[in-house]
């Protein structure tokens, strides 16, 4: 004899084997799968039992799994499937993924024999409404289904969803969602990326006298024995986390959980009545469900329209003149249907759509993925990304659905789903490519979009936004096997990622300021020719940012630039808000200087720098350039006082002291438009007067005048002679960097 309990035990073992594989506990998975095989071997001795065919199909599946676990257990489930099994716990309840055993048999076809104990939360309306739980016998059938209604529980979205599905003639599909075994029921819902099953008791909360004519659960006003929808509702409330203390949803999300049809919510303010007519035509063909929501609405307007604010209705009739709505709640008059003049359509807030994708499309694929919080609001690397390619010579329409998994969070973490066109692989920044769809913040669990792909085109789908670790499922539907959907790959295999900041001493501002050369700088050494190199700079604050790349001579390696020489620029772009990026092609070997800057020199904030390339592994290296002039730095200033020469005595404590001198005009930072006297400087031996460095050229560079020299003698005086082209007033700032300690003493030379 093959008892239902025996089959249920086998299914449980197979499910546990899946769970252990997801946890990478392969020995336990193989052991419990072996138990299933052993149990089935005993059951298969009863060939004349009515349940024998079911045992045979389970046996084929279990043996196949046992074999795979013995050969390569790590390859039995891909990461997407593992995530589905690892996300089975939802608000403390175990929602096991439905397993397809083949030949039309699934785990949902095997009745449950035990129930997971769980507390069902009841609402605290008031003292006069108290409940007691009673086991019910759910009579099958659809008699009275069109009269389902809500009562005490404010779950208009769920009841409207049941009615909308029945409107399409799919009541039998709903009945398949629940299977009973005495006091235990098994319910299937689409949640967390797949169809899942939950074992619940058949107890329902009944209101005690004197209000026994009121109901906490969905019921039929014409058939009191139609109770199986209430068992689906009970499982649904468990999934929502609040039990009968329901906090709200919407029709689109609820129909997705019931049928697996992807949800779409449209704002009616952005629609026309004609577009509603188009949806009605699709609804009549069974391709979409239609619901409408009042949203936030004034009491006066709601009274005028005879609707309830924050309420969902089924659209069950449409003409150019009027809409016919079905109310999930039965009022005192008992009237369920409401005729609304088409001219007031714009006063409603939401249109709820669920698409029958199995009829609309021929092919589908799905993935589940972890979305980790990003350190940057604008950097898309690290976000889940998918390549979408149309290899056809013709346009192709696709449907894309994204669902954020439920776990124990009280609210959905806002996210966005963006599609970028002509993108090859992973997208780095949202400004990198043209956005073909998306660009909106989504605050519901699931969303759906239709997209028309151009012939021979490439797109990238990006999920971004969550600031906490979340799981998502992504599904794609198409009508051509030449539409490919896969995880996106970064087209630059080698990446340098740097986090740094602009502070009070290292934000030089834009290139027209004297302080520009004090901006953070990196030396890029290209050792082998690189076909493509991508450089990106991002800042989460509202700042205009830019970077410049210049050729540098080998002799000036790791030395801060002293001028902004446009002739050495590889390219010249304008500053852009928060993000700046550029792709270079065919970069030849050599040394380059990368300078990152904010337009505003007073801005302080963090930035992220990316340098990526598609060359050999060690073809490109980065090294930060020291900001200081030397290991030791001193600074002073003097006033010209209508003279044109100033002498500074330099004394080094060690021999062979390399010195860099920088002269700047004025007390305040200079700009290109500022007046600056031309200056020059030379270095002489203080004793012999022999020249160490002679400079005959006058220079009025906004970035300063530089002199390099070597003081070879220790404890010896050298003279730095600073000259001005013409006499005058003003301040001269002197900065000196050296390889060892240096003392200075200045004096004006009298004529």
XYZ file of C-alpha atoms in Angstrom:
751
model
C 0.000 0.000 0.000
C 1.287 3.443 -0.926
C -0.105 5.978 1.528
C -0.221 9.754 0.851
C 1.987 10.098 3.943
C 4.657 7.936 2.252
C 4.687 10.107 -0.878
C 4.779 13.260 1.248
C 7.817 11.923 3.146
C 9.633 11.225 -0.137
C 8.888 14.743 -1.402
C 10.125 16.182 1.892
C 13.439 14.306 1.543
C 13.891 15.549 -2.020
C 13.150 19.128 -0.920
C 15.632 18.841 1.951
C 18.270 17.581 -0.497
C 17.761 20.745 -2.546
C 18.097 22.898 0.546
C 21.346 21.200 1.615
C 22.807 21.667 -1.871
C 21.987 25.380 -1.662
C 23.881 25.435 1.657
C 26.788 23.535 0.035
C 26.264 20.647 2.474
C 26.616 18.013 -0.217
C 27.136 14.997 2.046
C 23.868 15.688 3.856
C 22.118 16.287 0.544
C 23.288 12.932 -0.828
C 22.379 11.132 2.385
C 18.816 12.444 2.535
C 18.344 11.900 -1.195
C 19.481 8.323 -0.603
C 16.740 8.023 2.028
C 14.191 9.093 -0.581
C 15.493 6.468 -3.007
C 15.333 3.768 -0.296
C 11.752 4.688 0.613
C 10.721 4.672 -3.035
C 12.268 1.234 -3.602
C 9.923 -0.104 -0.953
C 6.908 1.723 -2.367
C 7.580 0.443 -5.874
C 6.848 -3.083 -4.671
C 3.129 -2.213 -4.790
C 2.557 -2.120 -8.535
C -1.246 -2.366 -8.285
C -1.629 0.586 -5.925
C -3.368 3.648 -7.467
C -0.431 5.808 -6.345
C 2.111 3.553 -8.075
C 2.500 5.811 -11.209
C 3.214 8.765 -8.940
C 5.836 6.747 -7.046
C 7.471 5.758 -10.355
C 7.839 9.374 -11.463
C 9.199 10.357 -8.082
C 11.623 7.434 -8.322
C 12.998 8.570 -11.692
C 13.576 12.065 -10.300
C 15.146 10.910 -7.021
C 17.499 8.449 -8.756
C 18.562 11.129 -11.218
C 19.300 13.528 -8.399
C 21.182 10.924 -6.394
C 23.348 10.184 -9.431
C 24.125 13.861 -9.993
C 24.972 14.349 -6.323
C 27.393 11.440 -6.570
C 29.172 12.762 -9.677
C 29.274 16.562 -9.307
C 27.114 17.923 -6.465
C 28.308 21.501 -6.966
C 26.766 21.613 -10.439
C 23.332 20.289 -9.469
C 21.910 23.768 -8.796
C 23.113 26.994 -10.366
C 23.499 30.101 -8.214
C 20.109 31.438 -9.232
C 18.350 28.276 -8.025
C 20.417 28.217 -4.854
C 19.277 31.738 -4.024
C 15.663 30.674 -4.468
C 16.130 27.878 -1.926
C 18.093 30.085 0.448
C 15.291 32.671 0.411
C 12.564 30.245 1.476
C 12.054 31.735 4.951
C 9.623 34.640 4.710
C 8.479 36.222 7.970
C 9.281 32.998 9.802
C 7.322 30.710 7.455
C 8.934 28.171 5.129
C 7.914 28.800 1.513
C 9.514 25.883 -0.339
C 10.051 26.266 -4.113
C 7.707 24.027 -6.087
C 9.672 21.170 -7.706
C 8.676 19.898 -11.144
C 9.223 16.153 -11.225
C 8.392 15.795 -14.910
C 5.483 14.264 -16.835
C 3.076 16.816 -15.379
C 3.884 15.998 -11.742
C 5.015 18.616 -9.235
C 5.443 18.756 -5.487
C 2.126 20.676 -5.330
C 0.340 17.523 -6.477
C 1.398 15.650 -3.323
C -0.870 16.539 -0.427
C 0.737 17.809 2.754
C 0.573 15.630 5.836
C 1.886 17.974 8.497
C 1.667 21.652 9.165
C 4.261 24.134 10.270
C 3.134 25.691 13.590
C 2.779 29.438 13.241
C 0.949 32.153 15.104
C -1.678 33.993 13.054
C -1.957 37.647 14.013
C -5.509 38.936 14.400
C -6.419 42.615 14.198
C -7.404 44.495 17.301
C -10.406 46.340 15.872
C -12.270 46.792 19.091
C -13.427 44.743 22.030
C -16.787 43.882 20.487
C -15.136 41.860 17.685
C -13.446 38.744 19.062
C -12.521 35.642 17.089
C -12.079 31.926 17.568
C -10.293 29.648 15.103
C -12.168 26.667 13.683
C -11.158 24.006 11.228
C -13.151 24.199 8.013
C -13.926 21.753 5.260
C -13.298 23.492 1.980
C -15.810 22.302 -0.591
C -14.320 22.387 -4.092
C -15.925 24.220 -6.978
C -16.569 27.756 -8.205
C -20.217 28.134 -7.211
C -20.622 31.662 -5.817
C -17.051 32.686 -6.672
C -18.219 35.867 -8.440
C -19.833 36.925 -5.169
C -16.596 36.821 -3.141
C -16.280 39.898 -0.958
C -14.300 41.382 1.872
C -15.839 42.323 5.170
C -13.866 43.300 8.271
C -10.426 42.810 6.747
C -9.306 45.822 4.624
C -7.721 43.665 1.921
C -9.603 45.049 -1.076
C -6.577 44.440 -3.345
C -6.557 40.682 -2.703
C -10.313 40.200 -3.053
C -10.343 42.357 -6.192
C -7.534 40.191 -7.541
C -9.593 37.027 -7.051
C -12.554 38.658 -8.789
C -10.434 39.977 -11.676
C -8.975 36.504 -12.303
C -12.460 34.995 -12.206
C -13.562 37.644 -14.727
C -11.054 36.152 -17.167
C -12.485 32.684 -16.668
C -9.458 31.460 -14.718
C -11.180 30.442 -11.505
C -10.013 26.844 -11.979
C -6.410 28.068 -11.999
C -7.017 29.591 -8.582
C -8.529 26.371 -7.292
C -5.310 24.559 -8.238
C -3.427 26.787 -5.791
C -4.719 24.884 -2.794
C -4.744 21.149 -1.996
C -6.169 19.677 1.232
C -5.465 16.708 3.419
C -7.900 16.722 6.324
C -6.761 19.481 8.700
C -3.745 20.445 6.555
C -3.691 22.500 3.363
C -0.887 23.191 0.934
C -1.065 26.550 -0.870
C 0.996 27.716 -3.846
C 1.854 31.366 -4.469
C 4.357 33.089 -6.714
C 6.793 34.849 -4.418
C 10.530 35.456 -4.246
C 11.245 34.624 -7.841
C 9.339 31.336 -8.279
C 6.238 29.330 -7.419
C 6.378 28.288 -3.752
C 4.272 26.139 -1.467
C 3.337 26.567 2.174
C 1.730 24.069 4.584
C -0.972 25.692 6.721
C -3.754 24.479 8.953
C -7.331 24.675 7.721
C -8.326 26.802 10.714
C -10.003 30.126 9.966
C -10.889 32.940 12.415
C -14.652 33.225 12.994
C -16.163 36.215 14.775
C -17.927 35.291 17.995
C -21.519 36.308 18.783
C -23.206 38.694 18.776
C -21.381 39.564 15.524
C -21.257 36.111 14.006
C -22.680 37.549 10.779
C -19.402 39.461 10.217
C -16.323 37.808 8.716
C -12.566 38.213 9.062
C -11.796 36.322 5.839
C -12.900 36.465 2.218
C -16.267 34.809 1.690
C -18.996 34.385 -0.895
C -22.237 36.217 -0.185
C -24.146 33.503 -2.072
C -22.305 30.290 -1.038
C -21.196 29.965 2.571
C -19.430 26.672 1.790
C -16.980 28.301 -0.646
C -14.064 28.479 1.787
C -11.007 27.390 -0.192
C -10.362 31.016 -1.348
C -10.051 31.898 2.357
C -7.243 29.320 2.705
C -5.365 30.977 -0.169
C -5.990 34.303 1.546
C -4.598 32.896 4.804
C -1.360 31.829 3.086
C -1.193 35.193 1.343
C -1.468 37.016 4.684
C 1.319 34.827 6.100
C 3.519 35.874 3.172
C 2.724 39.546 3.735
C 3.970 39.257 7.316
C 1.111 40.928 9.169
C -1.369 38.068 9.330
C -4.971 39.274 9.597
C -3.669 42.607 10.823
C -3.295 43.490 7.138
C -1.404 46.660 6.204
C -2.222 46.909 2.492
C -1.093 46.005 -1.018
C -2.362 46.583 -4.560
C -4.046 44.444 -7.188
C -1.046 44.209 -9.503
C 1.191 42.756 -6.802
C -1.502 40.392 -5.538
C -2.404 38.990 -8.959
C 1.292 38.339 -9.549
C 1.383 36.258 -6.354
C -1.698 34.313 -7.468
C -0.976 33.719 -11.167
C 2.662 34.648 -11.658
C 1.626 37.237 -14.269
C 4.100 40.142 -13.992
C 2.630 43.339 -12.525
C 2.586 46.850 -13.920
C 1.196 49.943 -12.200
C 0.488 53.006 -14.315
C -0.397 56.476 -13.130
C -3.682 57.475 -14.685
C -2.572 61.113 -14.777
C -0.088 60.073 -17.470
C -2.643 58.098 -19.509
C -5.505 58.784 -21.903
C -8.938 57.212 -21.997
C -8.092 55.833 -25.439
C -5.179 53.850 -23.991
C -7.575 52.304 -21.475
C -9.685 51.176 -24.438
C -6.634 49.427 -25.901
C -6.061 47.596 -22.618
C -9.722 46.603 -22.501
C -9.364 44.979 -25.919
C -6.379 42.996 -24.628
C -8.347 42.073 -21.517
C -11.153 40.654 -23.630
C -8.557 38.440 -25.337
C -7.371 37.152 -21.949
C -3.982 38.849 -22.248
C -4.184 41.211 -19.288
C -6.111 41.799 -16.071
C -7.442 45.267 -15.282
C -7.944 46.978 -11.946
C -8.186 50.565 -10.845
C -7.191 52.331 -7.615
C -8.533 55.544 -6.139
C -5.350 56.319 -4.230
C -5.344 59.467 -2.132
C -8.599 61.282 -2.834
C -10.561 63.928 -1.001
C -13.730 62.795 0.729
C -15.780 65.256 -1.314
C -14.473 63.905 -4.626
C -14.877 60.312 -3.439
C -18.473 61.059 -2.448
C -19.142 62.663 -5.818
C -17.744 59.604 -7.660
C -19.358 57.216 -5.156
C -16.038 55.474 -4.502
C -13.836 54.907 -1.455
C -10.382 56.585 -1.132
C -7.421 54.178 -1.051
C -9.553 51.384 -2.529
C -9.079 48.963 -5.445
C -11.816 47.999 -7.902
C -12.077 45.487 -10.743
C -12.753 46.967 -14.182
C -15.426 44.629 -15.529
C -16.970 46.844 -18.224
C -15.831 49.583 -20.585
C -17.261 51.797 -23.313
C -16.287 55.223 -24.579
C -18.963 56.639 -22.290
C -18.569 54.736 -19.038
C -16.622 52.299 -16.894
C -18.206 49.511 -14.896
C -16.350 48.776 -11.656
C -16.858 45.901 -9.251
C -16.440 46.644 -5.571
C -14.767 43.912 -3.475
C -16.769 45.160 -0.518
C -20.523 44.678 -0.200
C -22.214 47.790 1.141
C -25.466 48.006 3.010
C -27.369 48.211 -0.272
C -25.695 45.032 -1.488
C -24.816 46.680 -4.808
C -21.472 45.502 -6.180
C -21.340 47.191 -9.588
C -20.625 50.859 -10.009
C -21.037 52.770 -13.251
C -18.594 55.662 -13.625
C -18.743 58.236 -16.392
C -15.676 57.919 -18.619
C -15.043 61.657 -18.319
C -13.989 61.228 -14.662
C -11.414 58.516 -15.452
C -8.611 61.013 -14.811
C -9.733 61.454 -11.188
C -8.561 57.947 -10.334
C -4.908 57.411 -9.421
C -3.661 53.982 -10.538
C -4.333 51.464 -13.278
C -3.276 47.942 -12.318
C -2.171 45.580 -15.087
C -0.977 41.978 -15.039
C 0.263 40.498 -18.286
C -0.412 36.969 -19.516
C 3.171 36.542 -20.689
C 2.724 32.863 -21.545
C 0.310 33.911 -24.305
C 2.200 37.032 -25.344
C 5.653 35.464 -25.709
C 7.181 32.154 -26.795
C 10.465 32.156 -24.875
C 11.410 33.035 -21.309
C 14.411 32.985 -19.026
C 14.885 33.979 -15.406
C 17.634 34.613 -12.888
C 17.872 35.397 -9.194
C 20.631 37.626 -7.881
C 21.943 39.372 -4.772
C 22.047 43.158 -4.938
C 24.594 44.461 -2.442
C 24.495 48.056 -1.202
C 26.724 50.369 -3.166
C 29.235 52.756 -1.675
C 28.313 55.225 -4.385
C 24.977 56.547 -5.578
C 26.194 57.004 -9.132
C 28.602 54.113 -9.684
C 26.703 51.196 -11.225
C 29.489 48.624 -11.025
C 28.560 46.040 -8.438
C 24.864 46.351 -9.276
C 23.128 43.392 -10.961
C 23.487 43.896 -14.711
C 22.270 41.829 -17.655
C 23.129 41.927 -21.331
C 20.162 41.935 -23.670
C 21.053 41.287 -27.323
C 18.797 41.175 -30.357
C 20.565 39.226 -33.109
C 17.597 39.519 -35.441
C 17.478 41.746 -38.510
C 14.072 42.929 -37.330
C 12.695 44.672 -34.260
C 11.763 42.475 -31.327
C 9.465 43.220 -28.405
C 10.476 41.840 -25.010
C 8.975 41.909 -21.549
C 11.160 42.405 -18.464
C 9.948 41.725 -14.924
C 11.884 42.393 -11.718
C 10.801 41.314 -8.246
C 12.365 42.252 -4.933
C 12.288 39.310 -2.539
C 10.346 39.458 0.693
C 12.161 38.438 3.846
C 11.614 40.198 7.142
C 11.931 43.831 6.099
C 8.964 45.984 6.984
C 9.083 47.953 3.772
C 10.276 47.480 0.230
C 13.637 49.143 -0.334
C 13.228 51.593 -3.252
C 15.086 50.541 -6.388
C 15.146 51.222 -10.112
C 15.349 49.117 -13.267
C 17.106 50.915 -16.104
C 17.793 49.751 -19.645
C 20.670 51.347 -21.573
C 20.894 51.088 -25.332
C 24.029 50.434 -27.399
C 25.721 49.265 -24.223
C 28.306 46.550 -24.542
C 28.552 44.705 -21.273
C 28.422 46.330 -17.872
C 27.503 49.979 -17.519
C 29.759 52.009 -15.238
C 27.785 55.260 -14.899
C 24.162 56.162 -15.711
C 25.416 58.897 -18.060
C 27.573 56.506 -20.055
C 24.838 55.409 -22.473
C 21.388 56.575 -23.549
C 18.648 55.211 -21.306
C 16.058 53.337 -23.382
C 13.671 52.600 -20.482
C 13.426 53.067 -16.737
C 14.687 56.082 -14.851
C 11.997 55.844 -12.167
C 12.194 54.925 -8.498
C 10.123 51.805 -7.799
C 8.566 51.301 -4.374
C 6.607 48.098 -5.036
C 7.829 44.505 -4.870
C 7.578 43.871 -8.584
C 7.565 45.781 -11.840
C 7.163 44.999 -15.521
C 8.127 46.851 -18.681
C 7.803 46.203 -22.373
C 10.660 47.211 -24.612
C 11.145 47.224 -28.377
C 14.660 46.161 -29.322
C 16.195 47.616 -32.470
C 17.566 45.175 -35.087
C 21.076 43.904 -34.357
C 21.228 45.833 -31.090
C 22.714 45.493 -27.617
C 21.270 46.698 -24.320
C 22.150 46.404 -20.651
C 19.569 46.044 -17.875
C 20.680 47.426 -14.497
C 19.034 47.048 -11.097
C 20.164 49.821 -8.785
C 19.141 51.788 -5.766
C 18.854 49.538 -2.683
C 21.039 50.703 0.173
C 20.694 47.352 1.951
C 21.493 43.843 0.783
C 18.488 42.569 -1.163
C 17.606 39.631 -3.415
C 15.911 40.099 -6.774
C 14.597 37.944 -9.577
C 14.818 39.085 -13.186
C 12.729 37.500 -15.926
C 12.737 38.103 -19.661
C 10.156 37.079 -22.253
C 10.577 37.262 -26.034
C 9.242 35.790 -29.259
C 12.587 34.915 -30.811
C 15.373 32.559 -29.831
C 17.747 35.154 -31.276
C 17.088 37.416 -28.311
C 19.815 36.572 -25.780
C 19.710 37.410 -22.083
C 22.709 36.795 -19.834
C 24.739 38.303 -17.033
C 26.637 41.342 -18.248
C 30.436 41.252 -18.304
C 32.691 44.255 -17.879
C 34.351 44.944 -21.221
C 37.541 46.077 -19.461
C 39.105 43.064 -17.708
C 41.641 45.100 -15.703
C 40.454 47.670 -13.185
C 42.055 50.123 -10.776
C 39.548 51.591 -8.325
C 40.645 54.391 -6.009
C 38.784 56.222 -3.230
C 40.151 59.621 -2.263
C 38.939 63.078 -1.331
C 39.334 66.776 -1.945
C 40.163 68.611 1.276
C 41.176 72.115 2.238
C 44.767 71.578 1.078
C 44.314 69.424 -2.006
C 41.358 70.822 -3.899
C 42.927 73.073 -6.473
C 39.732 73.830 -8.352
C 39.514 74.264 -12.117
C 42.453 74.788 -14.477
C 42.162 78.599 -14.542
C 43.227 78.820 -10.872
C 46.827 78.873 -9.639
C 45.993 76.026 -7.255
C 44.915 73.668 -10.066
C 48.300 71.935 -9.985
C 47.693 71.090 -6.297
C 44.819 68.754 -7.214
C 45.250 64.996 -6.613
C 47.383 63.483 -9.364
C 48.272 59.989 -10.518
C 50.945 58.826 -12.869
C 49.679 56.327 -15.432
C 52.347 54.195 -17.032
C 51.287 52.344 -20.170
C 53.858 49.597 -20.759
C 52.147 48.001 -23.751
C 49.779 49.481 -26.276
C 46.181 49.383 -25.002
C 43.256 49.206 -27.383
C 40.758 50.773 -24.962
C 41.202 52.546 -21.638
C 38.277 53.880 -19.634
C 38.704 56.570 -16.988
C 35.839 57.588 -14.723
C 35.479 60.021 -11.845
C 32.415 60.213 -9.611
C 31.327 62.121 -6.548
C 28.143 61.517 -4.568
C 27.894 65.193 -3.637
C 26.565 67.869 -5.947
C 29.851 69.016 -7.404
C 31.021 69.641 -10.973
C 33.988 67.354 -11.606
C 36.519 66.668 -14.331
C 39.858 65.040 -14.989
C 42.648 65.754 -17.440
C 45.258 63.406 -18.843
C 48.517 64.890 -20.108
C 51.685 63.501 -21.626
C 54.670 63.778 -19.258
C 58.356 63.340 -19.874
C 60.187 60.467 -18.202
C 62.486 62.943 -16.469
C 59.452 64.413 -14.677
C 58.169 61.079 -13.474
C 56.226 61.262 -10.174
C 56.774 65.014 -10.028
C 53.751 67.222 -9.675
C 52.888 69.109 -12.853
C 53.925 72.776 -12.930
C 51.733 73.985 -15.745
C 48.485 73.204 -17.510
C 49.856 72.755 -20.997
C 46.955 72.198 -23.388
C 49.329 70.979 -26.071
C 50.039 67.919 -23.916
C 46.380 67.051 -23.300
C 45.023 63.817 -24.721
C 41.518 65.369 -24.726
C 39.735 68.345 -23.184
C 36.193 67.962 -21.799
C 33.984 70.349 -19.862
C 33.184 69.864 -16.197
C 30.060 67.780 -15.535
C 27.877 67.273 -12.438
C 28.927 64.392 -10.164
C 30.209 62.122 -12.938
C 32.875 62.459 -15.602
C 34.158 59.693 -17.845
C 36.084 59.248 -21.062
C 37.167 56.269 -23.127
C 40.552 56.455 -24.831
C 41.419 54.342 -27.852
C 44.778 52.975 -28.994
C 46.817 54.351 -26.097
C 50.512 54.149 -26.891
C 53.203 53.178 -24.340
C 54.431 56.061 -22.229
C 53.830 58.018 -19.065
C 50.749 60.125 -18.531
C 49.573 62.422 -15.784
C 45.992 62.138 -14.533
C 44.692 65.171 -12.602
C 41.260 65.063 -10.942
C 39.546 68.318 -10.060
C 36.356 69.875 -8.834
C 35.381 73.143 -10.495
C 34.901 74.784 -7.098
C 38.174 75.031 -5.176
C 36.218 75.395 -1.921
C 34.432 72.067 -2.301
C 35.318 69.296 0.152
C 34.208 65.733 -0.432
C 35.054 62.188 -1.419
C 35.490 60.948 -4.966
C 36.014 57.612 -6.697
C 38.403 57.140 -9.558
C 38.267 54.252 -12.026
C 40.967 53.419 -14.550
C 40.188 50.317 -16.607
C 41.703 48.802 -19.729
C 41.413 45.800 -22.017
C 45.144 45.226 -22.474
C 47.482 42.721 -20.867
C 47.333 42.181 -17.119
C 50.257 44.493 -16.277
C 49.969 46.803 -19.272
C 48.799 49.775 -17.186
C 49.945 50.821 -13.711
C 48.913 53.733 -11.479
C 50.879 55.524 -8.792
C 49.849 58.580 -6.837
C 52.084 61.628 -7.268
C 53.292 63.282 -4.039
C 51.736 66.676 -3.543
C 54.642 68.262 -1.652
C 57.554 69.912 -3.447
C 59.988 67.768 -1.471
C 60.521 65.610 1.582
C 60.974 68.781 3.676
C 59.035 71.943 2.943
C 59.330 75.524 4.131
C 57.483 78.645 3.028
C 57.886 82.398 3.437
C 56.794 85.586 1.767
C 58.134 89.088 1.322
C 56.966 92.478 0.118
C 58.567 94.061 -2.946
C 58.263 97.627 -1.518
C 58.884 99.197 -4.906
C 62.035 97.178 -5.531
C 62.724 94.421 -8.062
C 65.188 92.090 -6.344
C 65.150 90.010 -3.190
C 67.814 87.762 -1.765
C 67.178 84.643 0.306
C 69.971 82.765 2.045
C 69.665 78.990 1.942
C 71.611 76.668 4.229
C 71.484 72.876 4.110
C 72.557 70.583 6.931
C 73.422 67.684 4.576
C 75.333 67.430 1.297
C 73.671 66.991 -2.111
C 70.396 68.573 -1.092
C 67.962 68.719 -4.032
C 65.860 71.883 -3.874
C 62.684 72.985 -5.682
C 61.720 76.653 -5.489
C 58.229 77.920 -6.288
C 57.412 81.633 -6.550
C 53.854 82.980 -6.580
C 52.577 86.535 -6.834
C 50.129 88.167 -4.407
C 48.727 87.274 -1.028
C 45.558 85.765 -2.507
C 45.331 82.836 -4.976
C 45.672 83.987 -8.566
C 43.487 83.375 -11.604
C 44.271 83.704 -15.281
C 42.702 87.161 -15.309
C 44.791 88.447 -12.374
C 47.712 90.827 -12.919
C 51.033 89.199 -12.076
C 54.511 90.650 -12.485
C 56.952 88.556 -14.490
C 59.594 86.976 -12.258
C 62.682 84.817 -12.410
C 65.057 83.274 -9.874
C 68.622 81.962 -9.795
C 70.824 80.260 -7.204
C 74.455 81.236 -6.410
C 77.178 80.031 -4.087
C 77.053 82.405 -1.124
C 80.852 82.461 -0.717
C 82.253 82.316 -4.251
C 79.266 83.914 -5.994
C 79.531 81.201 -8.633
C 76.199 80.352 -10.241
C 74.470 77.074 -9.313
C 71.375 77.695 -11.418
C 70.990 80.611 -13.806
C 67.547 81.529 -15.138
C 67.359 84.264 -17.790
C 63.682 83.840 -18.727
C 60.907 85.940 -17.228
C 57.703 84.089 -16.347
C 54.270 85.232 -15.151
C 52.565 81.820 -15.093
C 49.418 81.685 -12.972
C 50.687 78.377 -11.549
C 53.945 79.894 -10.308
C 57.633 80.160 -11.295
C 59.774 77.082 -10.558
C 63.524 76.648 -10.101
C 65.365 73.322 -9.516
C 68.848 73.115 -8.024
C 71.274 70.993 -5.988
C 73.061 72.344 -2.915
C 76.133 70.132 -2.756
C 77.862 71.540 0.333
C 76.569 71.012 3.854
C 76.452 73.892 6.330
C 77.158 76.279 3.481
C 75.276 79.398 2.408
C 73.633 79.635 -0.987
C 71.819 82.668 -2.337
C 68.416 82.474 -4.019
C 68.070 85.649 -6.043
C 64.451 86.506 -6.850
C 63.933 89.197 -9.492
C 60.955 91.096 -10.783
C 60.758 92.442 -14.346
C 59.827 95.929 -13.134
C 59.787 97.574 -9.744
C 56.519 97.680 -7.883
C 54.502 96.796 -4.827
C 52.981 93.527 -3.746
C 53.703 90.213 -2.120
C 55.815 87.345 -3.346
C 55.150 83.921 -1.843
C 58.111 81.563 -1.723
C 57.809 77.783 -1.220
C 60.807 75.486 -1.023
C 60.906 71.733 -1.085
C 64.101 69.831 -0.367
C 65.452 66.347 0.193
C 66.872 67.318 3.617
C 66.263 70.058 6.132
C 66.769 73.590 4.886
C 66.927 76.937 6.670
C 66.130 80.218 4.933
C 66.689 83.904 5.648
C 65.580 86.652 3.303
C 66.552 90.284 2.704
C 65.807 92.961 0.121
C 68.806 93.973 -1.968
C 69.342 97.693 -1.825
C 70.383 99.450 -4.996
